[in-house]
Amino acid sequence: MNLKELTMEQHRDAERQKFASILMSGKIAPASYLKYLVNQHACYLALETHKSFKLPQEKLKRRDNINADIAELNEDLNMDIDNMLTASTIEYISYVENIKTKDDFIAHVYVRYLGDLRGGQMIAKKIPGKGRYYDFENPHELANSIYQQLNDDMAEEAKKVFQFATRLFIEMYESMESEK
């Protein structure tokens, strides 16, 4: 089995969440998408500023693109973005700060950045705003820079990343429901 097969169950669980369906439907409210972006920005910032490990390529960085999307959406919404982090995002940031091995770090890169390079391209067409978050220069080259560092021993850590993503989707959906 390869890493993709070893993590398929957790990947599918994340994709089956109601929030993921809304995100893919093209019917997400700008305020909900803004909250999602704020949480994603915090997750990517933790990875991209890690004290011990670096991304395979600088061009993978998402934080500036996500920040531009946040600014674009919040120009009209004018929401207080300082208090939008979910419990799972706060826990994820702490978790990332304590990653001890390069393999564990790359497992996070695998789940998050390859997800954006692949599935993110479908999402980009359906969300409010310009979707700079999903803009990549040389996506094939960037994906290869990640694939070259993968091994099956990363499966357990990659599963944890999918579980964090699933929890965020659950929290996002609950937040949307409570705002109705």
Coordinates of C-alpha atoms in Angstrom, one line a residue:
M1 CA 0.0 0.0 0.0
N2 CA 1.1 3.6 -0.5
L3 CA 0.5 6.6 1.6
K4 CA -2.7 7.6 -0.2
E5 CA -4.2 4.2 0.3
L6 CA -3.1 4.0 3.9
T7 CA -4.9 7.3 4.6
M8 CA -8.0 6.9 2.3
E9 CA -10.5 6.2 5.2
Q10 CA -9.5 9.5 7.0
H11 CA -9.5 11.4 3.7
R12 CA -12.9 10.2 2.8
D13 CA -14.2 11.0 6.3
A14 CA -13.0 14.6 5.9
E15 CA -14.6 14.9 2.4
R16 CA -18.0 13.5 3.7
Q17 CA -18.4 16.3 6.2
K18 CA -21.4 18.7 5.6
F19 CA -19.1 21.7 5.5
A20 CA -17.0 20.2 2.8
S21 CA -20.1 19.6 0.8
I22 CA -21.2 23.2 1.2
L23 CA -17.7 24.4 0.2
M24 CA -17.8 22.3 -2.9
S25 CA -21.4 23.3 -3.8
G26 CA -20.7 26.9 -4.6
K27 CA -23.3 27.9 -2.0
I28 CA -21.1 28.9 0.9
A29 CA -21.9 32.3 2.4
P30 CA -19.0 34.8 2.3
A31 CA -18.9 35.2 6.1
S32 CA -18.6 31.4 6.5
Y33 CA -15.9 31.2 3.9
L34 CA -14.1 34.1 5.6
K35 CA -14.1 32.2 8.9
Y36 CA -12.7 29.2 7.1
L37 CA -10.0 31.2 5.6
V38 CA -9.0 32.7 8.9
N39 CA -8.6 29.2 10.3
Q40 CA -6.7 28.0 7.3
H41 CA -4.4 30.9 7.5
A42 CA -3.5 30.1 11.1
C43 CA -2.8 26.5 10.2
Y44 CA -0.6 27.4 7.3
L45 CA 1.2 30.1 9.2
A46 CA 2.1 27.4 11.9
L47 CA 3.6 25.2 9.2
E48 CA 5.3 27.9 7.2
T49 CA 7.0 29.4 10.2
H50 CA 8.0 26.2 11.9
K51 CA 11.2 26.6 13.9
S52 CA 12.8 23.3 12.7
F53 CA 11.4 22.4 9.3
K54 CA 10.9 24.1 5.9
L55 CA 8.5 23.4 3.0
P56 CA 10.0 21.5 0.1
Q57 CA 9.7 24.7 -2.0
E58 CA 9.1 28.3 -1.0
K59 CA 6.5 28.6 -3.8
L60 CA 4.2 26.2 -1.8
K61 CA 3.5 28.9 0.8
R62 CA -0.1 29.8 1.1
R63 CA -0.3 32.3 3.9
D64 CA 0.1 35.5 1.8
N65 CA -2.5 34.2 -0.7
I66 CA -4.9 33.3 2.0
N67 CA -4.3 36.7 3.7
A68 CA -5.1 38.4 0.4
D69 CA -8.4 36.5 0.2
I70 CA -9.3 37.4 3.8
A71 CA -8.6 41.1 3.0
E72 CA -10.7 40.9 -0.1
L73 CA -13.7 39.3 1.6
N74 CA -13.5 41.4 4.7
E75 CA -13.4 44.6 2.8
D76 CA -17.2 44.1 2.3
L77 CA -18.0 42.1 5.4
N78 CA -16.0 44.2 7.9
M79 CA -16.0 41.3 10.5
D80 CA -13.9 41.0 13.6
I81 CA -11.5 38.3 12.4
D82 CA -9.4 38.3 15.6
N83 CA -11.8 35.9 17.3
M84 CA -12.6 33.4 14.6
L85 CA -10.2 30.5 15.4
T86 CA -11.9 27.2 16.2
A87 CA -10.8 24.9 19.0
S88 CA -9.3 22.5 16.6
T89 CA -7.3 25.2 14.8
I90 CA -5.9 26.4 18.2
E91 CA -5.0 22.8 19.0
Y92 CA -3.5 22.2 15.6
I93 CA -1.2 25.2 15.9
S94 CA 0.1 23.9 19.2
Y95 CA 0.5 20.4 17.7
V96 CA 2.5 21.7 14.7
E97 CA 4.8 23.7 16.9
N98 CA 5.7 20.4 18.7
I99 CA 6.5 18.3 15.6
K100 CA 9.8 16.6 16.2
T101 CA 10.7 14.8 12.9
K102 CA 10.9 15.8 9.3
D103 CA 8.7 12.9 8.3
D104 CA 6.0 14.1 10.6
F105 CA 6.3 17.6 9.2
I106 CA 6.2 16.3 5.6
A107 CA 3.0 14.3 6.5
H108 CA 1.3 17.6 7.2
V109 CA 2.6 19.1 4.0
Y110 CA 1.3 16.1 2.1
V111 CA -2.2 16.4 3.4
R112 CA -2.6 20.1 3.3
Y113 CA -0.6 21.3 0.3
L114 CA -1.3 18.4 -2.0
G115 CA -5.0 18.8 -1.1
D116 CA -4.8 22.4 -2.2
L117 CA -2.9 21.5 -5.4
R118 CA -5.5 18.8 -6.3
G119 CA -8.9 19.3 -4.8
G120 CA -8.4 23.0 -4.1
Q121 CA -8.6 23.6 -7.9
M122 CA -12.2 22.5 -7.9
I123 CA -13.0 24.6 -4.8
A124 CA -11.4 27.7 -6.3
K125 CA -14.1 28.0 -8.9
K126 CA -17.0 27.8 -6.4
I127 CA -16.0 30.2 -3.5
P128 CA -16.6 33.9 -3.0
G129 CA -13.8 36.1 -4.1
K130 CA -10.8 35.5 -6.3
G131 CA -9.6 32.4 -4.6
R132 CA -5.9 33.3 -4.5
Y133 CA -5.4 30.6 -1.8
Y134 CA -5.6 28.0 -4.6
D135 CA -3.3 29.8 -7.1
F136 CA 0.0 28.0 -7.6
E137 CA 2.9 28.7 -9.9
N138 CA 4.1 25.4 -11.5
P139 CA 1.7 23.1 -9.6
H140 CA 3.1 20.0 -11.2
E141 CA 6.6 20.8 -10.1
L142 CA 5.4 21.7 -6.6
A143 CA 3.4 18.5 -6.3
N144 CA 6.5 16.5 -7.3
S145 CA 8.6 18.3 -4.7
I146 CA 6.3 16.8 -2.1
Y147 CA 5.9 13.4 -3.7
Q148 CA 9.7 13.0 -3.7
Q149 CA 9.8 13.2 0.1
L150 CA 6.9 10.8 1.0
N151 CA 7.1 7.4 2.5
D152 CA 4.5 5.0 3.9
D153 CA 5.8 5.5 7.5
M154 CA 4.1 8.9 7.4
A155 CA 0.7 7.3 7.4
E156 CA -0.1 7.6 11.1
E157 CA 0.8 11.3 11.2
A158 CA -1.1 12.0 7.9
K159 CA -4.1 10.4 9.5
K160 CA -3.9 12.9 12.4
V161 CA -3.8 15.8 9.9
F162 CA -6.9 14.5 8.3
Q163 CA -8.6 14.2 11.7
F164 CA -7.7 17.8 12.5
A165 CA -9.2 18.8 9.1
T166 CA -12.4 16.8 9.8
R167 CA -12.7 18.5 13.2
L168 CA -12.4 21.9 11.6
F169 CA -15.1 21.0 9.1
I170 CA -17.4 19.9 11.9
E171 CA -16.8 23.1 13.8
M172 CA -17.3 25.2 10.7
Y173 CA -20.7 23.5 10.0
E174 CA -21.8 23.9 13.7
S175 CA -20.8 27.5 13.5
M176 CA -22.9 28.0 10.3
E177 CA -25.9 26.3 11.9
S178 CA -25.7 28.4 15.1
E179 CA -25.7 31.6 13.0
K180 CA -28.9 30.8 11.3

